C-alpha positions as a printed NumPy array, in Angstrom:
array([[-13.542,  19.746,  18.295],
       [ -9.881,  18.772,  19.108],
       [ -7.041,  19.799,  17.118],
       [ -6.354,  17.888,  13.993],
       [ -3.189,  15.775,  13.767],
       [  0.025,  17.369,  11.979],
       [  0.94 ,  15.005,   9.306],
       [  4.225,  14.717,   7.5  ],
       [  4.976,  12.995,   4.299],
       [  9.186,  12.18 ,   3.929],
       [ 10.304,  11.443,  -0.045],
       [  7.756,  14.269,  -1.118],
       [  7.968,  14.428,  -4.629],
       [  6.878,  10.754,  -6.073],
       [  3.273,   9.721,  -6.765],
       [  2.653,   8.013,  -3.546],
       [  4.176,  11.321,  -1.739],
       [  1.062,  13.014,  -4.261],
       [ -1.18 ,  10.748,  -3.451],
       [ -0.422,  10.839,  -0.173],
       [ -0.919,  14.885,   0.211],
       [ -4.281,  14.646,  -2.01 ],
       [ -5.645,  12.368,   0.48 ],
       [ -4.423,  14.626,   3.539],
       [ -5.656,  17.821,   2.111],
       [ -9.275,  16.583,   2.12 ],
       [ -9.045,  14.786,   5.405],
       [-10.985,  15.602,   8.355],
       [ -8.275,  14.867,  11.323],
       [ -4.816,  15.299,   9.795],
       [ -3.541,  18.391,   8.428],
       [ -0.451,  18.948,   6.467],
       [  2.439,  20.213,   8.641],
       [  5.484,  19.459,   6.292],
       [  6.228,  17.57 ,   3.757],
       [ 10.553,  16.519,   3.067],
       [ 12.019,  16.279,   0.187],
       [ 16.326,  16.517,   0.916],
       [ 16.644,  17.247,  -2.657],
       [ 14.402,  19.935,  -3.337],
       [ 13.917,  21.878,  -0.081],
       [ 12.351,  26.026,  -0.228],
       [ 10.858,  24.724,  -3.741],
       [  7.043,  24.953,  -4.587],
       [  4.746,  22.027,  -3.596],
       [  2.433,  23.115,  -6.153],
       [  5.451,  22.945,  -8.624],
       [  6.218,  19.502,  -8.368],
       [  2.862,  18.505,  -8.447],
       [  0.244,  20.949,  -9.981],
       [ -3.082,  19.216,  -9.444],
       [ -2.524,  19.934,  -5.756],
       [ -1.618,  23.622,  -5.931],
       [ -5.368,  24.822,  -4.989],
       [ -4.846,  22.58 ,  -1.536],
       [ -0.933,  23.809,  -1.289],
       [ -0.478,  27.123,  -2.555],
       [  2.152,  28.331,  -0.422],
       [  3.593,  24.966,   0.597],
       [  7.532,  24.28 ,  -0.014],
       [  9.225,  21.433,   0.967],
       [ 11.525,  21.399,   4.048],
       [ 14.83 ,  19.66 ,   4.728],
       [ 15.498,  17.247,   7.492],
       [ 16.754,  19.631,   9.735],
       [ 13.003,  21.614,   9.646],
       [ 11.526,  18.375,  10.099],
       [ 13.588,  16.971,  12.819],
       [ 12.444,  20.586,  14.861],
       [  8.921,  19.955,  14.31 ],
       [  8.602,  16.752,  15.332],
       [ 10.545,  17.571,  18.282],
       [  8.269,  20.22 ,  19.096],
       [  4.7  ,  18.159,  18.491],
       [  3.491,  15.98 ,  20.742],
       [  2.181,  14.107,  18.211],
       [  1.729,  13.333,  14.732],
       [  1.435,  11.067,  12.123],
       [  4.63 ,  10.463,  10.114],
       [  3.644,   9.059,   6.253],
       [  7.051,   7.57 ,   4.221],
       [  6.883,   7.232,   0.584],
       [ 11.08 ,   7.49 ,   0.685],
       [ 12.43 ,   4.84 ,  -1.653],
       [ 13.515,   1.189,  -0.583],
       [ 16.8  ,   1.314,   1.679],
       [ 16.929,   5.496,   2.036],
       [ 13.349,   5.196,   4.175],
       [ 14.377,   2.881,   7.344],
       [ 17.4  ,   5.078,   8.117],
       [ 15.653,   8.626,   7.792],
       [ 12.798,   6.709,  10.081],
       [ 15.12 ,   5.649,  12.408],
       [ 16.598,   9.538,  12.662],
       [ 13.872,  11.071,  13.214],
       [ 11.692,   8.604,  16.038],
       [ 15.696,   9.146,  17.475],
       [ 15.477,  12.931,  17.512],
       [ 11.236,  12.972,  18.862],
       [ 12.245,  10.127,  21.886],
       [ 15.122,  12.48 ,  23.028],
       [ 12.783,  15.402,  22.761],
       [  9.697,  13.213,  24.42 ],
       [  7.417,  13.798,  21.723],
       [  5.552,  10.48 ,  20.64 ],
       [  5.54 ,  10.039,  16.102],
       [  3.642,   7.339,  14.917],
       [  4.699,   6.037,  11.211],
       [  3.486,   4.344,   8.424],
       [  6.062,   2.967,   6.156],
       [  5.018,   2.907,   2.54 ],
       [  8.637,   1.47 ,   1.554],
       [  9.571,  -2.021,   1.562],
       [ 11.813,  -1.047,   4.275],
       [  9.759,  -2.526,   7.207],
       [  7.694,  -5.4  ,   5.205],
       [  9.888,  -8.591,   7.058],
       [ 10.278,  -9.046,  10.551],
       [ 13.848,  -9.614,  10.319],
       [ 16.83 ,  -7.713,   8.381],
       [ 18.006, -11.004,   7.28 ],
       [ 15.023, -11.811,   5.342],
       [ 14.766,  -7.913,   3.906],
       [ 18.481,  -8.216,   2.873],
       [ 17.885, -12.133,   1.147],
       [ 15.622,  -9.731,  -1.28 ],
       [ 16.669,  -6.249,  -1.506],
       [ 20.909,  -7.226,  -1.848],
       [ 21.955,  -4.879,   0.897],
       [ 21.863,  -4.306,   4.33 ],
       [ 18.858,  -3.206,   6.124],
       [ 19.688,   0.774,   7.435],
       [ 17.378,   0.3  ,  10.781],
       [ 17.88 ,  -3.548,  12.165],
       [ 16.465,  -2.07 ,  15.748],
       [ 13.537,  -0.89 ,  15.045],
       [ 12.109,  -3.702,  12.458],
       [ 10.5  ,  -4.885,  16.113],
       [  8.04 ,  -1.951,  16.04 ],
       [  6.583,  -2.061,  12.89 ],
       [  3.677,  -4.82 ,  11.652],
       [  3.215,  -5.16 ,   7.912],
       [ -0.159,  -6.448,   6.882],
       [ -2.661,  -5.457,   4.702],
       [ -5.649,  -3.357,   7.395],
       [ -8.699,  -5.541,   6.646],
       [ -5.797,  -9.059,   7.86 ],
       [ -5.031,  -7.178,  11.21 ],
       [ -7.84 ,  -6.848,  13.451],
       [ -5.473,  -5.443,  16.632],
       [ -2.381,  -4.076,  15.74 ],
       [  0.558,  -4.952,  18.6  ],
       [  3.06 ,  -2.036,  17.415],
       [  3.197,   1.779,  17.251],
       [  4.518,   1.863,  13.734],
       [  3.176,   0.15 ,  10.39 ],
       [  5.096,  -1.64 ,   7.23 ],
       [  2.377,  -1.274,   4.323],
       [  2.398,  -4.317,   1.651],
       [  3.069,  -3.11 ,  -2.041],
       [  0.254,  -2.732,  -4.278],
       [  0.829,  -6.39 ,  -5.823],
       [  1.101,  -7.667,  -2.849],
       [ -2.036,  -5.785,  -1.4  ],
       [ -4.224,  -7.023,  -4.188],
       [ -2.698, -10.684,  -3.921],
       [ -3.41 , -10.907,  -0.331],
       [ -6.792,  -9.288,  -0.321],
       [ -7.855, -12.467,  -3.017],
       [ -5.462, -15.1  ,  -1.272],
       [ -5.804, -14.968,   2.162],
       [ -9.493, -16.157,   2.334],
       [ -8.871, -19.077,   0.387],
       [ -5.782, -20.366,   2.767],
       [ -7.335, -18.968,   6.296],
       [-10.87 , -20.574,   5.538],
       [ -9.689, -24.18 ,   3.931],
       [-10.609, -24.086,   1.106],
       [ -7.427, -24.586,  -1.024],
       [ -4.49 , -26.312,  -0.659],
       [ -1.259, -24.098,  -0.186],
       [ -0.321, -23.821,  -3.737],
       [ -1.596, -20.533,  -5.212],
       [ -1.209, -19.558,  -9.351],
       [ -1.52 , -15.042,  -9.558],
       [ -1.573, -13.475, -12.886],
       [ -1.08 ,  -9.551, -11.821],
       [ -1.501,  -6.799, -14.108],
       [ -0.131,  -3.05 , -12.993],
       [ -0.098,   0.26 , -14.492],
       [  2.778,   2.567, -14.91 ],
       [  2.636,   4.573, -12.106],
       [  3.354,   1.743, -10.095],
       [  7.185,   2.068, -12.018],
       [  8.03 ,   5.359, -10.155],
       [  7.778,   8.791, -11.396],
       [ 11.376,   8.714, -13.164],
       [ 10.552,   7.263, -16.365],
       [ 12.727,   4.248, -17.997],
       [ 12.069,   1.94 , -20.889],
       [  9.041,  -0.496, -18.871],
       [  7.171,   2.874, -18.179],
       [  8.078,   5.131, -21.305],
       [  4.249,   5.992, -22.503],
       [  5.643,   4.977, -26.243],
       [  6.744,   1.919, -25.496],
       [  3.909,   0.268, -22.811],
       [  1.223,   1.567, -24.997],
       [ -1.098,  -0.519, -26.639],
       [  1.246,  -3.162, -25.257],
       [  1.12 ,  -5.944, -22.451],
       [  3.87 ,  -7.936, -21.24 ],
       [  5.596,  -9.652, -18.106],
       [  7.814,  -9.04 , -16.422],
       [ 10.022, -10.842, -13.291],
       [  8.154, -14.066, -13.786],
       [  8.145, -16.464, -10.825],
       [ 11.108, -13.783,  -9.124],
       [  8.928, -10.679,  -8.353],
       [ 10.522,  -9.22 ,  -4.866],
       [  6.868,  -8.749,  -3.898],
       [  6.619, -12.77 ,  -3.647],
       [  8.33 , -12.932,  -0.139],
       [  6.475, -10.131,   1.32 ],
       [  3.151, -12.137,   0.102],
       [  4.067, -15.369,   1.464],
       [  5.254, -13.846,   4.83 ],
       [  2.05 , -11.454,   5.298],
       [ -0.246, -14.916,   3.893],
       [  1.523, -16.843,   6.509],
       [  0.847, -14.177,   9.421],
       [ -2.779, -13.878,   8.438],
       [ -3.483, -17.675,   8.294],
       [ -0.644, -19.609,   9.487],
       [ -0.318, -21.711,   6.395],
       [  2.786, -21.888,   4.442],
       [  1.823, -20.99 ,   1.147],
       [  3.43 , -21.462,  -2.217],
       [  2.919, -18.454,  -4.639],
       [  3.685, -18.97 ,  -7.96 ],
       [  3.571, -15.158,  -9.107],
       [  3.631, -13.759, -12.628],
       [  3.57 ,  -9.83 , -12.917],
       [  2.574,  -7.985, -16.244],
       [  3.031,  -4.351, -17.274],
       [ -0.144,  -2.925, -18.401],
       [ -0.675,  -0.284, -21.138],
       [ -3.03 ,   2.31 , -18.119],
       [ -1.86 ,   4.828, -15.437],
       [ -3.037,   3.555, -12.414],
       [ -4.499,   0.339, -11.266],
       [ -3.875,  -3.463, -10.469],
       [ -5.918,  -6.71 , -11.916],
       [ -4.78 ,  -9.537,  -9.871],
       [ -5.945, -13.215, -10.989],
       [ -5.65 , -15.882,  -8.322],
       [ -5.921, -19.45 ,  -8.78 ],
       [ -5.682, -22.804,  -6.725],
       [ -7.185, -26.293,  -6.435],
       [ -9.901, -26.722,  -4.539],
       [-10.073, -29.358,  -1.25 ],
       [-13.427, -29.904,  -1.796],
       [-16.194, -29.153,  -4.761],
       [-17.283, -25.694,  -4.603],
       [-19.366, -23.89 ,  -7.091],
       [-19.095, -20.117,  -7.589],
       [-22.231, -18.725,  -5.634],
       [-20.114, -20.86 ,  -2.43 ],
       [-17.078, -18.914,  -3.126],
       [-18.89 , -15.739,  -3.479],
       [-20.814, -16.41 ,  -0.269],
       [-17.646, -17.133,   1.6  ],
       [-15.579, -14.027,   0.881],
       [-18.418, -11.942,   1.541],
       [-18.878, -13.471,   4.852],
       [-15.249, -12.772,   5.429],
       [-14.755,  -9.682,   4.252],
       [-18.125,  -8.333,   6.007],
       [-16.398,  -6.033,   8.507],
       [-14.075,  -4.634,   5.759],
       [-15.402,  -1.457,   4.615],
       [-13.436,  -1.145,   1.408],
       [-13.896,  -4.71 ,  -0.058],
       [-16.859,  -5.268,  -2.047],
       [-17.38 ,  -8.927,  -3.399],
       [-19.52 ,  -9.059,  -6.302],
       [-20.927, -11.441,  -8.403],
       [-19.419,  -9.101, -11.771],
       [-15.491,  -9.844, -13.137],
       [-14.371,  -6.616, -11.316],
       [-13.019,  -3.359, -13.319],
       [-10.102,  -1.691, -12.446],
       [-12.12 ,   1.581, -13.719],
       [-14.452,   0.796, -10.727],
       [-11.627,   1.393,  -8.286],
       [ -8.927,   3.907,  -9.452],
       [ -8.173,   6.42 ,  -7.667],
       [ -9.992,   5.211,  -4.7  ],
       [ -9.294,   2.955,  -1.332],
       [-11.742,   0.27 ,  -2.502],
       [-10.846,  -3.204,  -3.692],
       [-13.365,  -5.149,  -5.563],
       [-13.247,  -9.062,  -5.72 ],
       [-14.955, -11.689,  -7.485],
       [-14.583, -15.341,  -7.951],
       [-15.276, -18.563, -10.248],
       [-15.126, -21.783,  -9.319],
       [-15.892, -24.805, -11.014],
       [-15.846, -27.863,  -8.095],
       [-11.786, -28.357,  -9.215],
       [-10.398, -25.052,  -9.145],
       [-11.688, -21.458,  -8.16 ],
       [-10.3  , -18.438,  -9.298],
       [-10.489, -15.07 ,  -7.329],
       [-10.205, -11.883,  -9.161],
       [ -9.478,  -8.275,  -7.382],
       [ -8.961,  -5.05 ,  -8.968],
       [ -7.141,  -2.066,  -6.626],
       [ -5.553,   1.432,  -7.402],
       [ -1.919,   0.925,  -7.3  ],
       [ -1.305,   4.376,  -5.411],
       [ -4.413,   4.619,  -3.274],
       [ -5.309,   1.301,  -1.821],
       [ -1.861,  -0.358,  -2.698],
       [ -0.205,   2.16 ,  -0.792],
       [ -1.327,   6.114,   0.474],
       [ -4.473,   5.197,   0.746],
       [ -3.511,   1.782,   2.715],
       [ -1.652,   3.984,   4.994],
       [ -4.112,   6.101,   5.751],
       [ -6.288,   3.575,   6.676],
       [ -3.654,   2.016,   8.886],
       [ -3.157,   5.778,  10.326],
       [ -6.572,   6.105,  10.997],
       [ -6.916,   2.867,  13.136],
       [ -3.602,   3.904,  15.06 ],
       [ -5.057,   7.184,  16.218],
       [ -8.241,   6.045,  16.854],
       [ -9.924,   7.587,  14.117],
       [-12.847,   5.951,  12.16 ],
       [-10.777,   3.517,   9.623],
       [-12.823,   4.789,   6.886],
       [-11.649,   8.662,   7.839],
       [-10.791,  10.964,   4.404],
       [-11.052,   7.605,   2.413],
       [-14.998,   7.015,   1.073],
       [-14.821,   9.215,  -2.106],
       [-15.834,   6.55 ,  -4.682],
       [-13.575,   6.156,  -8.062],
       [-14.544,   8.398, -10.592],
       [-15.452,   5.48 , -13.093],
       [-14.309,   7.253, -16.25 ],
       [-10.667,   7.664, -15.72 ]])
């Protein structure tokens, strides 16, 4: 049996970095080699995130300078970012710096927003400031796995969790015809897709028991949609986007509605995402509204769909932190080393979260 893959997780101490290190420590080909967190580095692992210290018992995070050694010194691994917007691109761009003067060969998966556009200008239209890696945007792809049959670069962008859900709904609709390029999305997310660091939208007081939305028709996840839509299909789409705040932990409902071109009835629909999703192993299309308890905490998306010959509407439920993003990007590392896509990701949800 070859040697498992080190793995290394930089921003280690948010819930995608714990999701993230959940996911490696029951893996079959990666193994943990470090995980970085500049602010916190000698403390506990297991401190920061207790549900993990039976994996990570002895684990402490390490500071750049212990990172930038040991990916000097392996000839490979896989390099997983959960560092925040704007702080991610630059430490990247460090580090595949440090491992191409050493000759050592890092592949990355960017779970930031960082390396979502394929041009700084378009990052820095959305995020206000400038774009801390402009020369490497080149090497990254950003798609959503089951849109990307062959990837064309050694690194990966990974869509946010809205934007994961949207596309997984949308993008049959526009590449197969079926709708004209104006598309209506009703999201729903739960708190943990706020961050760890908790403010008034994600204060358990406040968004219980509550629903409300938020960023109508200006969510930054809007561009990223259209731009990953528009590589998937080559149609121009128009996303009207409304995002809610929902009173749960973990999870995404996405609604998505359009016109149709031509009468369809639902068992249609239902026939034609299943035809093209049929190579996807973690999209299931059933004929049920989906749950988002039938998905959290896993790396499966459920979809279903109504239509009534004038308008269909796609639903698709995800887990915010495991298919919308760690779990996303270990799919995408998977498929970059070769590995069986579905690799460390089949545990079902537990269905009574």
């Amino acid at each position: 049996m070859s040697a498992k893959i080190p793995a290394v997780v930089l921003g280690g101490s948010g819930y995608v970095a714990g999701e993230l290190l959940r996911l490696i420590a029951g893996h079959p080909h990666f193994e943990l080699a470090a995980v970085m967190s500049d602010s916190q580095p000698g403390e506990s692992l297991a401190q920061a995130f207790p549900h993990l210290a039976s994996a990570y018992a002895d684990v402490r995070f390490k500071s750049q300078t212990e990172l930038e050694k040991l990916l000097a010194e392996a000839p490979r691994s896989a390099v997983f970012s959960a560092a925040p917007h704007g702080v991610s691109a630059v430490l990247i761009d460090r580090l595949l710096t440090v491992a191409a003067s050493a000759g050592t060969h890092p592949r990355v998966v960017d779970i930031s927003a960082d390396f979502r556009y394929s041009s700084a200008q378009a990052y820095e239209s959305v995020y206000k400031h400038r774009h801390g890696a402009p020369g490497r945007i080149a090497e990254f792809s950003s798609a959503v796995p089951e849109h990307l049959p062959k990837l064309a670069t050694p690194h990966v962008g990974h869509p946010g969790c809205f934007a994961t859900a949207t596309l997984l709904a949308s993008v049959p609709l526009l590449a197969l015809g079926l709708t004209p390029p104006a598309v209506f999305v009703s999201g729903i997310t739960g708190s943990t897709g706020s961050g760890r660091k908790p403010v008034e939208g994600t204060h358990h007081p406040v968004r219980h028991s509550d629903l409300y939305s938020y960023n109508a028709l200006s969510h930054r996840h809007a561009p990223e949609i259209v731009a990953c839509a528009r590589a998937a299909t080559g149609v121009e789409a128009d996303f009207a986007f409304v995002p809610h705040s929902g009173p749960f932990a973990r999870g995404i409902h996405v609604t998505v509605q359009a016109a149709l071109k031509s009468p369809l009835d639902t068992p249609r629909v239902l026939a034609a995402l299943r035809d093209f999703y049929a190579h996807a192993p973690f999209v299931r299309v059933t004929e049920q509204a989906p749950r988002v308890k039938e998905v959290a905490t896993s790396n499966y998306a459920h979809l279903s769909a109504a239509a009534n010959g004038r308008t269909v509407a796609v639903m698709c439920v995800v887990d915010n932190l495991n298919k919308g993003a760690a779990g996303g990007a270990v799919q995408w590392m998977n498929r970059i080393y070769g590995l069986p896509e579905t690799a460390g990701l089949t545990t079902p949800a537990p269905g009574w979260t």
